Coordinates of C-alpha atoms in Angstrom, one line a residue:
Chain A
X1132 CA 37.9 -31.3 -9.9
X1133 CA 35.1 -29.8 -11.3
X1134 CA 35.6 -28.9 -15.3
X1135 CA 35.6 -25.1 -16.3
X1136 CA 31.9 -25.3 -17.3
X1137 CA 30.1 -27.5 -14.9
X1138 CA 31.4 -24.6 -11.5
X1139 CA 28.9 -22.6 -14.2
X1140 CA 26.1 -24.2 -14.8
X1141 CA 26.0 -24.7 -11.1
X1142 CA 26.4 -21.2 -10.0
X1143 CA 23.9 -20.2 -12.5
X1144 CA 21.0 -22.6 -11.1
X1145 CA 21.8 -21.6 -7.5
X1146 CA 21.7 -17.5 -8.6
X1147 CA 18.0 -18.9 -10.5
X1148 CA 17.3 -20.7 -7.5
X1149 CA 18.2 -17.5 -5.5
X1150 CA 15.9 -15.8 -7.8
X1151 CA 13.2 -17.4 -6.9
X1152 CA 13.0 -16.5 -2.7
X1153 CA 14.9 -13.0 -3.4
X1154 CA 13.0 -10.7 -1.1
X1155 CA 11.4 -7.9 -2.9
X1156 CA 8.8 -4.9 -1.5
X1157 CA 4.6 -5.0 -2.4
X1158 CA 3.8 -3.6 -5.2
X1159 CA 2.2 0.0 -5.6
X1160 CA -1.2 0.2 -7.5
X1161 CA -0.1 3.0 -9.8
X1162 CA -3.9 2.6 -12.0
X1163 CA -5.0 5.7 -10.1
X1164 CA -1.6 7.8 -9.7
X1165 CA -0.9 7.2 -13.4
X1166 CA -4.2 7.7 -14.8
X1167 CA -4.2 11.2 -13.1
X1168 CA -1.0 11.9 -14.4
X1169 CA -1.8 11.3 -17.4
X1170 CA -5.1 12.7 -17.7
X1171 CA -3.0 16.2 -16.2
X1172 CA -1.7 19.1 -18.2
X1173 CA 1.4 18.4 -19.9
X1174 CA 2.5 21.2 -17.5
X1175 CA 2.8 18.9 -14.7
X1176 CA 5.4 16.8 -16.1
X1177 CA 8.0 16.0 -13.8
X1178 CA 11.7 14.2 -13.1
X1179 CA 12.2 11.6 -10.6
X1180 CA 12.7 13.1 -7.4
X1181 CA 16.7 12.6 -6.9
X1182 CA 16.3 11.3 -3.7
X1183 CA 13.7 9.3 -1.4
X1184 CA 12.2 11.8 0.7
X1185 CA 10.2 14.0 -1.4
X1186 CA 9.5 10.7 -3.7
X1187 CA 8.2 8.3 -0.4
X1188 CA 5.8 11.3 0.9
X1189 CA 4.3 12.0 -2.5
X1190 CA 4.3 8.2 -3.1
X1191 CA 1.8 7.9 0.3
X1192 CA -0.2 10.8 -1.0
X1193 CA -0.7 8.8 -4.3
X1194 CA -1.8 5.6 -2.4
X1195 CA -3.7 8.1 -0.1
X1196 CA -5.5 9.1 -3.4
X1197 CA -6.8 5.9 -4.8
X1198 CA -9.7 6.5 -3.3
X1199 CA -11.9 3.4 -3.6
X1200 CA -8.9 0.7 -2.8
X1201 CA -10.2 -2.2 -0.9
X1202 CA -8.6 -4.5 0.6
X1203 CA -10.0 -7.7 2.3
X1204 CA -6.4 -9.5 3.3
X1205 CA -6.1 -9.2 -0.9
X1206 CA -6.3 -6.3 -3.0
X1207 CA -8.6 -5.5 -5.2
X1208 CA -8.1 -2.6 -7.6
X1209 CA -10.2 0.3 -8.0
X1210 CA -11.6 0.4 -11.3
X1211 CA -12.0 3.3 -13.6
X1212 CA -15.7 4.1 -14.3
X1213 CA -17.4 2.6 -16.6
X1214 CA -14.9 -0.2 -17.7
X1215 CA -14.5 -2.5 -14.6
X1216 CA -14.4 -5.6 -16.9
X1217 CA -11.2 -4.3 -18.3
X1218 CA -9.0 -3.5 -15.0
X1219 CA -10.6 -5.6 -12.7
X1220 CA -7.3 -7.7 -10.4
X1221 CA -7.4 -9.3 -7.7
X1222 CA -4.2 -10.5 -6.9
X1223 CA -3.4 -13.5 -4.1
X1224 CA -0.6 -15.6 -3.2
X1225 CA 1.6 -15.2 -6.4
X1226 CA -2.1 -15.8 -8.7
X1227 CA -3.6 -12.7 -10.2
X1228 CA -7.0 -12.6 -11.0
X1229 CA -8.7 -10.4 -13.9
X1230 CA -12.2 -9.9 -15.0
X1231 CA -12.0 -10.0 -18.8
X1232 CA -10.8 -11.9 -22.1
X1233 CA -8.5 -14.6 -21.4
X1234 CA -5.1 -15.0 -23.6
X1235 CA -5.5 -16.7 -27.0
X1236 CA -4.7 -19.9 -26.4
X1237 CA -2.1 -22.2 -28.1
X1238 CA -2.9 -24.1 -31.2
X1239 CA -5.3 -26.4 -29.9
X1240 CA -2.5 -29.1 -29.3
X1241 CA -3.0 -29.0 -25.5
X1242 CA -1.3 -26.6 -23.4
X1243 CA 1.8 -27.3 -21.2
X1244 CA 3.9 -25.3 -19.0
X1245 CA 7.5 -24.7 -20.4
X1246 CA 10.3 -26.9 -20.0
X1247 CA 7.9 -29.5 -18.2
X1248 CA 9.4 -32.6 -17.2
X1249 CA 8.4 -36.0 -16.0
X1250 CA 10.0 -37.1 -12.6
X1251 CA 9.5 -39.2 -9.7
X1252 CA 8.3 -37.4 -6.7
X1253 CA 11.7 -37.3 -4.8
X1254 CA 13.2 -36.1 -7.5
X1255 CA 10.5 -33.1 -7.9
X1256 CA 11.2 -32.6 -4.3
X1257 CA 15.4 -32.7 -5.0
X1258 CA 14.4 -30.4 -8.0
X1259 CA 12.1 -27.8 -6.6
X1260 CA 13.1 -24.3 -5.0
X1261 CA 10.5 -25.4 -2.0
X1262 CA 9.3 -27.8 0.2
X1263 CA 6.7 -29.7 -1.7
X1264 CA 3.5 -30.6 0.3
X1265 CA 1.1 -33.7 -0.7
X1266 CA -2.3 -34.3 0.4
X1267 CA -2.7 -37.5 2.5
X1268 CA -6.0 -37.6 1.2
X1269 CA -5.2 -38.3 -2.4
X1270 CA -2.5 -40.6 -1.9
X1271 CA 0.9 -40.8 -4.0
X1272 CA 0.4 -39.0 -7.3
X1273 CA 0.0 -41.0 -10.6
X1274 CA 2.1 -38.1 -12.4
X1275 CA 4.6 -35.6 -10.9
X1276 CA 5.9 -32.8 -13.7
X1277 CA 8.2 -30.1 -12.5
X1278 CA 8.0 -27.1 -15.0
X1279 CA 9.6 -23.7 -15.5
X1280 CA 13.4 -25.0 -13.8
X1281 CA 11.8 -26.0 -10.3
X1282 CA 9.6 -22.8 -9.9
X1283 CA 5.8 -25.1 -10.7
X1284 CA 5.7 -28.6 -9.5
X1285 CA 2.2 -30.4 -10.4
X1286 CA 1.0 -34.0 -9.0
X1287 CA -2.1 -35.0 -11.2
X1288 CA -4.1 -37.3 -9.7
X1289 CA -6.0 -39.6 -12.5
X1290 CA -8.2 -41.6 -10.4
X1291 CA -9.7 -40.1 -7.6
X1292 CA -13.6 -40.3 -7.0
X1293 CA -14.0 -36.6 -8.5
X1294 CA -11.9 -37.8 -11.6
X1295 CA -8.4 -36.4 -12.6
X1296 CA -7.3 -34.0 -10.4
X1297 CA -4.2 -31.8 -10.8
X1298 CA -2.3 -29.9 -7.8
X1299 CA 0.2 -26.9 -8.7
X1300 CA 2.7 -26.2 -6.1
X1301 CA 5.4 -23.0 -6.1
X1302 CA 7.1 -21.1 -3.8
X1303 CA 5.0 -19.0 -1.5
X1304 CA 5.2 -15.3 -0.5
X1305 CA 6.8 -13.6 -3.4
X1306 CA 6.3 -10.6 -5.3
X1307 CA 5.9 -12.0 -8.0
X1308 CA 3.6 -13.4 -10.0
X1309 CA 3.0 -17.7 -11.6
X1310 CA -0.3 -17.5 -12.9
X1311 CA -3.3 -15.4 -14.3
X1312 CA -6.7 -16.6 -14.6
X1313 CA -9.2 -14.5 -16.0
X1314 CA -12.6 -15.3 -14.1
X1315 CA -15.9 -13.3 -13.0
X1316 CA -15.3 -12.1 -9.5
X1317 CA -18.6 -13.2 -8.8
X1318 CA -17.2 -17.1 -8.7
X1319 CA -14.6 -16.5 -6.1
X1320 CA -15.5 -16.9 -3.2
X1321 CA -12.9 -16.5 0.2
X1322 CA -12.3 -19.9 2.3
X1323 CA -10.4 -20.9 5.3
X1324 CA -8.1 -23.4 5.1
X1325 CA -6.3 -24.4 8.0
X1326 CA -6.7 -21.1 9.4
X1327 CA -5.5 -19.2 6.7
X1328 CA -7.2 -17.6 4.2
X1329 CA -7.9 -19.4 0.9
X1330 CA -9.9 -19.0 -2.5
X1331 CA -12.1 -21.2 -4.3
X1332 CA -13.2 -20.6 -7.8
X1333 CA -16.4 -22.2 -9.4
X1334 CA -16.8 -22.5 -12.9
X1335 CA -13.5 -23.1 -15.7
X1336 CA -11.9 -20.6 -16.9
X1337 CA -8.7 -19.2 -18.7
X1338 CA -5.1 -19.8 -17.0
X1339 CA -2.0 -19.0 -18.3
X1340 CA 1.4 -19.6 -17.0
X1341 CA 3.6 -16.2 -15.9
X1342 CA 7.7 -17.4 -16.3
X1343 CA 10.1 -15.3 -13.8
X1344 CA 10.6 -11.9 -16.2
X1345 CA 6.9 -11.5 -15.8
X1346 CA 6.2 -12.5 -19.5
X1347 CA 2.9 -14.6 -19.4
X1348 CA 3.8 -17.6 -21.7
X1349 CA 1.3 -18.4 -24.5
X1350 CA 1.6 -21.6 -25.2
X1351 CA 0.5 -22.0 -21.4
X1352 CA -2.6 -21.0 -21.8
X1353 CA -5.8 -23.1 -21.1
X1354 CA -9.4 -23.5 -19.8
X1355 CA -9.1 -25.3 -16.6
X1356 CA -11.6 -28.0 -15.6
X1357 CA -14.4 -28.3 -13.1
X1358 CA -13.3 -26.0 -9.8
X1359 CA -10.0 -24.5 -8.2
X1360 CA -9.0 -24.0 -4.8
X1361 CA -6.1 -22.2 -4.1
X1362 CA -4.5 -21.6 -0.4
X1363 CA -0.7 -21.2 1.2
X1364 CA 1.1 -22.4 4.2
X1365 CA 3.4 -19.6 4.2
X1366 CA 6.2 -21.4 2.2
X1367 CA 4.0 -22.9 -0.8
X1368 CA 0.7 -22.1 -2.6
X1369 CA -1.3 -24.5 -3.8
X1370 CA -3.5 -24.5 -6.6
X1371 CA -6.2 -27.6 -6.7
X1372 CA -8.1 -28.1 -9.5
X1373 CA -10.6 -30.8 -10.7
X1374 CA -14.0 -31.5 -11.1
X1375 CA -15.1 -31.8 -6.5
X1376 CA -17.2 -29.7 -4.5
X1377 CA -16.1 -27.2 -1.7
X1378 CA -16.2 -29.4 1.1
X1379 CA -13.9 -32.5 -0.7
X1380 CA -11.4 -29.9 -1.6
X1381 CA -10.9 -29.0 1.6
X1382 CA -10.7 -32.4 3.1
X1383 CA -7.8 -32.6 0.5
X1384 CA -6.0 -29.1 1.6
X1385 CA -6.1 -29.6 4.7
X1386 CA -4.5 -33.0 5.0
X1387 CA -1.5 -31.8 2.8
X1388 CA 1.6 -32.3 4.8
Chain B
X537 CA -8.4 -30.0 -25.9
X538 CA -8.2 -26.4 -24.9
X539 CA -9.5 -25.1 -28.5
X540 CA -10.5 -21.4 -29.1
X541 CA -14.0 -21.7 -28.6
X542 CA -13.6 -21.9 -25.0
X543 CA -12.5 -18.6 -25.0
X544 CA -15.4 -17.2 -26.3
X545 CA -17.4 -16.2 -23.8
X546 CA -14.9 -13.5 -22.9
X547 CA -13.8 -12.2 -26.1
X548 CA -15.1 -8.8 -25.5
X549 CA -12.7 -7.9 -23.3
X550 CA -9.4 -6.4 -24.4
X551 CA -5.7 -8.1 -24.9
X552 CA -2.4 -6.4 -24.6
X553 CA -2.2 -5.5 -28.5
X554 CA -5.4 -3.8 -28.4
X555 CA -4.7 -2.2 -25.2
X556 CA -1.6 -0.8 -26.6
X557 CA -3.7 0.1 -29.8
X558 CA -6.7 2.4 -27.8
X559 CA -3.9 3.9 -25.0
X560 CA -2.4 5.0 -28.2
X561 CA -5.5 6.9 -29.5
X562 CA -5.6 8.6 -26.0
X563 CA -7.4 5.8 -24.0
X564 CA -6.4 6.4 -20.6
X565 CA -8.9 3.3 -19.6
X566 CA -7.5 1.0 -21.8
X567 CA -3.6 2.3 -20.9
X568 CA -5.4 1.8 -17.2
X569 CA -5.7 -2.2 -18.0
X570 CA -2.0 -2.1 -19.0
X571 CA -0.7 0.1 -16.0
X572 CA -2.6 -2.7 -13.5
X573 CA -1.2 -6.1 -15.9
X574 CA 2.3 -5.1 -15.6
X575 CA 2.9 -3.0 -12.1
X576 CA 4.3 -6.4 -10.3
X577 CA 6.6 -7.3 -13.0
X578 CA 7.9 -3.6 -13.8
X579 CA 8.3 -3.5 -10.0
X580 CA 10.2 -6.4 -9.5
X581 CA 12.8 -5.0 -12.1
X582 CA 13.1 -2.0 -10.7
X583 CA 13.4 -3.1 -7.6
X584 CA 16.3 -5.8 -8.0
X585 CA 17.5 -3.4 -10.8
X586 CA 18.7 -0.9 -7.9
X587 CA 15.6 1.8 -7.7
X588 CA 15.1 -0.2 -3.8
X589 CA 13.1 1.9 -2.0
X590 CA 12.2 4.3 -4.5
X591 CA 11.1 1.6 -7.1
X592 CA 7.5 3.2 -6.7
X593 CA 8.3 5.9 -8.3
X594 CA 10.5 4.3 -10.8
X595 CA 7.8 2.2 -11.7
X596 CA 5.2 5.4 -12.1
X597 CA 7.2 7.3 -14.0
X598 CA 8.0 4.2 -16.3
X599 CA 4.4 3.8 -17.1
X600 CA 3.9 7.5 -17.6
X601 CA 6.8 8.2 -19.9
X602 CA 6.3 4.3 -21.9
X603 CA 2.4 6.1 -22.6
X604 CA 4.4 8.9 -24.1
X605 CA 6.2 6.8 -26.0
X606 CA 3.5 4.8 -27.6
X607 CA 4.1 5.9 -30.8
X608 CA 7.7 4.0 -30.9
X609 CA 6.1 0.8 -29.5
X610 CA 5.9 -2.1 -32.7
X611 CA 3.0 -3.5 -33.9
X612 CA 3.1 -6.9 -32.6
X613 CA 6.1 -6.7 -30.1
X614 CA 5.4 -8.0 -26.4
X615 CA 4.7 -4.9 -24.2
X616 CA 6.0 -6.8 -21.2
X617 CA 10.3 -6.5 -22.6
X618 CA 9.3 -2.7 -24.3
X619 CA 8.0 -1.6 -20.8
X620 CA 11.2 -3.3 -18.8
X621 CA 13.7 -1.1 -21.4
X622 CA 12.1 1.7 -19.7
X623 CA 11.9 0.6 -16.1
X624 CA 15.5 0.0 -16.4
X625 CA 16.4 3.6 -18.3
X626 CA 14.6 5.2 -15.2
X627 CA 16.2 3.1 -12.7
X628 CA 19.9 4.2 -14.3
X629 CA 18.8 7.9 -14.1
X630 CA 17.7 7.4 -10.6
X631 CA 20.9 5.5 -8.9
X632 CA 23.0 8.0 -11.5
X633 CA 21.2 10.8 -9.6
X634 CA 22.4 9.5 -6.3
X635 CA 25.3 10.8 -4.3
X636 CA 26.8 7.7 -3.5
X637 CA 26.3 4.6 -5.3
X638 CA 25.0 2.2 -2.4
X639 CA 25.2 -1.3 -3.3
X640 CA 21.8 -2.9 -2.8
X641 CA 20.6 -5.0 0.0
X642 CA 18.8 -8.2 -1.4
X643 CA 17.9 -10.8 0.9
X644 CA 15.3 -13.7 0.8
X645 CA 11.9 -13.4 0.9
X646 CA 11.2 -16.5 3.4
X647 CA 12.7 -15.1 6.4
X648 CA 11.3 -18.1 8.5
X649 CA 8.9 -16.7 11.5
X650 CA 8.8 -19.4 14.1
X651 CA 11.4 -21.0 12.9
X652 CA 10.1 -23.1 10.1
X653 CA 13.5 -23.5 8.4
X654 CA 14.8 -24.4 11.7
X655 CA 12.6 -28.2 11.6
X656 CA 13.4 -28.9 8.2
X657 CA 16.5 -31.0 7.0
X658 CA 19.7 -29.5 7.8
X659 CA 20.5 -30.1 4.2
X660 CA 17.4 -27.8 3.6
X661 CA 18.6 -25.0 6.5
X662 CA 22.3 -25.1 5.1
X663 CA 20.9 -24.2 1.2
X664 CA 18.8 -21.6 2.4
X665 CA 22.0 -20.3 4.5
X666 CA 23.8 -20.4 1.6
X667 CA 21.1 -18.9 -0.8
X668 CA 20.9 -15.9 1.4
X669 CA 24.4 -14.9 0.8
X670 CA 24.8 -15.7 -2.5
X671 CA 21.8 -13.2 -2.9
X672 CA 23.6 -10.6 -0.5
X673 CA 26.6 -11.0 -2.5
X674 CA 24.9 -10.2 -6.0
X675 CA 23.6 -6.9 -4.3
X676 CA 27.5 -6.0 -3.3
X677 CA 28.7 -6.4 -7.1
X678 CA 29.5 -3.4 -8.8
X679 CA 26.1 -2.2 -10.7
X680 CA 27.3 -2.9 -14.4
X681 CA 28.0 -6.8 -13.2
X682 CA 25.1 -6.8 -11.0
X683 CA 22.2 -5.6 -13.2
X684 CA 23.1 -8.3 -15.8
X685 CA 23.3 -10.9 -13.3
X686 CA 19.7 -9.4 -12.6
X687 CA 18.3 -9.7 -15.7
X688 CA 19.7 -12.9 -16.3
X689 CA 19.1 -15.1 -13.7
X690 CA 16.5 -13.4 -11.4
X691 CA 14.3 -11.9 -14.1
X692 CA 15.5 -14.6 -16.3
X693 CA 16.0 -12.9 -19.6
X694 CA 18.2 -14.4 -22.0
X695 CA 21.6 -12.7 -22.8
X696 CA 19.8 -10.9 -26.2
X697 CA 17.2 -9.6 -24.0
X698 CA 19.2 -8.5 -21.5
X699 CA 21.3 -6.4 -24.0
X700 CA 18.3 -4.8 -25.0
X701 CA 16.6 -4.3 -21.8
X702 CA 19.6 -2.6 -20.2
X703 CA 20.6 -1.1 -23.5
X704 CA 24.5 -2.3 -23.7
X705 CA 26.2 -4.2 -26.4
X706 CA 25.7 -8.4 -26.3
X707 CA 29.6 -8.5 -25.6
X708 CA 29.4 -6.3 -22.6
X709 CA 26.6 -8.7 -21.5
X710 CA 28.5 -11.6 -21.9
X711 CA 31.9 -10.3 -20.3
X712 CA 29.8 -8.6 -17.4
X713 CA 28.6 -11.8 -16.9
X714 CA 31.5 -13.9 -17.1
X715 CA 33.4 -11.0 -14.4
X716 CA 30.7 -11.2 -12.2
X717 CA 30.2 -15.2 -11.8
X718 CA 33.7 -15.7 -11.7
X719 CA 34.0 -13.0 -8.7
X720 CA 31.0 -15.2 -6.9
X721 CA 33.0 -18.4 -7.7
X722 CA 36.2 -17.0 -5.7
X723 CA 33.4 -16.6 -2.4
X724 CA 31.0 -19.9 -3.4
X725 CA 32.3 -22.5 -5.4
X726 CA 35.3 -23.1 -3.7
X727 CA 34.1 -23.1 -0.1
X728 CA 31.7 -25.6 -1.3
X729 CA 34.8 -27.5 -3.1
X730 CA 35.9 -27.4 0.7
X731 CA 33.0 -28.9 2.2
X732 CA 32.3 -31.7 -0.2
X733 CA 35.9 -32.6 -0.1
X734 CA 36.8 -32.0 2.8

């Protein structure tokens, strides 16, 4: 029934769609292991061990090694004296957080994520690789925008008492990464939200948009506005972010069914 | 709205390209900033690539042998794409080093604990059903068809990048590409044919 390119296009979106919940191991922190490596005689070069023995037991004795590693339910990267600002990451729920410069941002036009689109908020939900989730409290959103081929959906609110506010929803639990933001650790602060962990950042700051080859996309990039919370539910994270206090952002997460 | 100014505040701390520029003069801290930017992403590839279990040490050797190769990276070019070339050479010595050639296990992520799926919309359970073996199916293609399939849809590189990320001609890309969706087809696409239809 179907022509010769249409059985295509339709594999292809359920392979990206695939893409998207493919399961795939943590992450090492390699900062330490390479940085020693590196900083060793050229003597100590080495191949890849050919099989995974040897390789997994000097791969624990690495991790074993990064001495400083702490980890409280996220990681946070040891830093190499002397230039924390530069290395600092915390990374949680798909979001990594650095200490430092944030990307140059686009040419002042306004940023946007790529290939965003304008939809109602069943087709969003047709459209995106997850179930979305909407906060009671808030209502139906004025605006829903699906971006990146269903990976980010956003709902922006534009009148709520604490002005516009925009929610960011994508797939939760993978290895990979959506967004940096590059923030002072000191605003972050660790909240519960319906039982599970959660963090809420004071202050703006820079946010830029990671597509799915790991490539942070520039034209992405922005200051966000007022606060951000961001929490998961095990299938979605959740990224709120407007001009509200603590408590009020909470009141919204936790009524998002 | 978001102009440059805003960005101010933080402009003492160092982007990729200058990153790139100090690891080059023997920076090991600056290479450090690098090593922690791109560790998820080089990971990923590896890991869907074929590396598996050993994409750990994949990945660490990568990052040790692209600092070696500094001098070859250009001015101005993306480190991101440079440092995947490399995860992927590493990953081909790796699975050529291998006795056997294993096909590799992929399956979902959201392997539902207390049966979340299971409540949703049986619309929802069936595509998630169906997700899971399409992904299963990618990791039992033969390595040439599956690492393009890879790059192209689960790293989503375009056909160009994927040529030079895995170092083969565009035409092998594109006929890879075409072999291995048509392969899927014969399991997918018609089964569904027979459901909708049917």
């Amino acid at each position: 029934m179907a022509d010769r390119g249409s059985w295509r296009r339709e594999l292809e979106a359920e392979l990206r769609a695939a893409g998207r919940v493919v399961a795939v191991p943590p992450a090492p922190d390699l900062t330490g292991a390479v940085r020693q490596r590196l900083a060793a005689p050229a003597r100590r070069r080495r191949h890849l061990p050919a099989l995974g023995t040897a390789g997994s037991r000097r791969g624990m004795a690495w991790r074993a090694a990064l001495a400083g590693l702490v980890t409280i339910g996220v990681l946070l990267i040891a830093t190499p004296q002397g230039r924390a600002a530069i290395t600092g990451v915390l990374r949680f729920a798909g979001i990594e957080l650095r200490q430092g410069q944030g990307p140059t941002p686009g040419h002042g036009r306004g940023a946007s994520l790529p290939g965003v689109r304008r939809m109602t908020l069943a087709q969003a939900r047709h459209r995106a690789g997850f179930p979305l989730l909407v906060p009671a409290a808030l209502g139906r959103p004025d605006e829903v925008a699906v971006s990146g081929g269903g990976r980010v959906v956003s709902l922006i609110y534009t009148r709520t008492p604490h002005g516009q506010l925009r929610l960011d929803e994508f797939a939760g639990h993978l290895n990979m990464l959506m967004f940096e933001k590059f923030i002072q650790f000191a605003h972050v602060t660790e909240v519960r939200v319906n039982g599970s962990k959660g963090l809420w950042l004071t202050g703006p700051h820079d946010l830029i948009y990671i597509n799915a080859a790991g490539v942070p996309v520039a034209a992405s990039a922005r200051m966000t506005t007022g606060n951000t919370l961001i929490w998961g539910t095990g299938r979605v994270v959740l990224r709120l972010e407007g001009r509200l206090g603590t408590a009020a952002a909470l009141v919204v997460a936790r009524s998002a069914r | 709205m978001y102009s440059g100014r805003a960005f101010g505040r933080l402009r003492r701390v160092i982007n990729d390209a200058e990153a790139v520029a100090r690891a080059r003069d023997g920076d090991l801290d600056a290479y450090a900033a690098l090593v922690a930017r791109y560790t998820v992403r080089a990971h990923r590839a590896a890991f869907l690539l074929g590396a598996g279990e050993e994409a750990d040490d994949v990945v660490q050797e990568s990052f040790v042998k692209a600092f070696r190769h500094l001098a070859r990276f250009r001015v101005g070019e993306p480190f991101g794409p440079w440092l995947l070339r490399i995860v992927a050479n590493e990953t081909r010595n790796l699975t050529r080093s291998r006795r056997r050639r294993a096909a590799l296990t992929l399956r979902l992520a959201t392997a539902q604990p207390g049966g979340a799926a299971a409540d949703g919309p049986v619309a929802e359970v069936l595509a998630a059903e169906r997700r899971a073996r399409l992904v299963a199916a990618v990791g039992g293609l033969p390595a040439r068809e599956r690492q393009v399939l890879v790059c192209r849809y689960f790293l989503d590189l375009s056909e160009a990048e994927t040529a030079r990320v895995l170092a083969r001609p565009l035409g092998s890309v594109k006929s890879s590409t075409s072999r291995a969706l048509n392969r899927l087809r014969g399991l997918f696409v018609d089964e569904q044919d027979r459901v909708t239809n049917g």
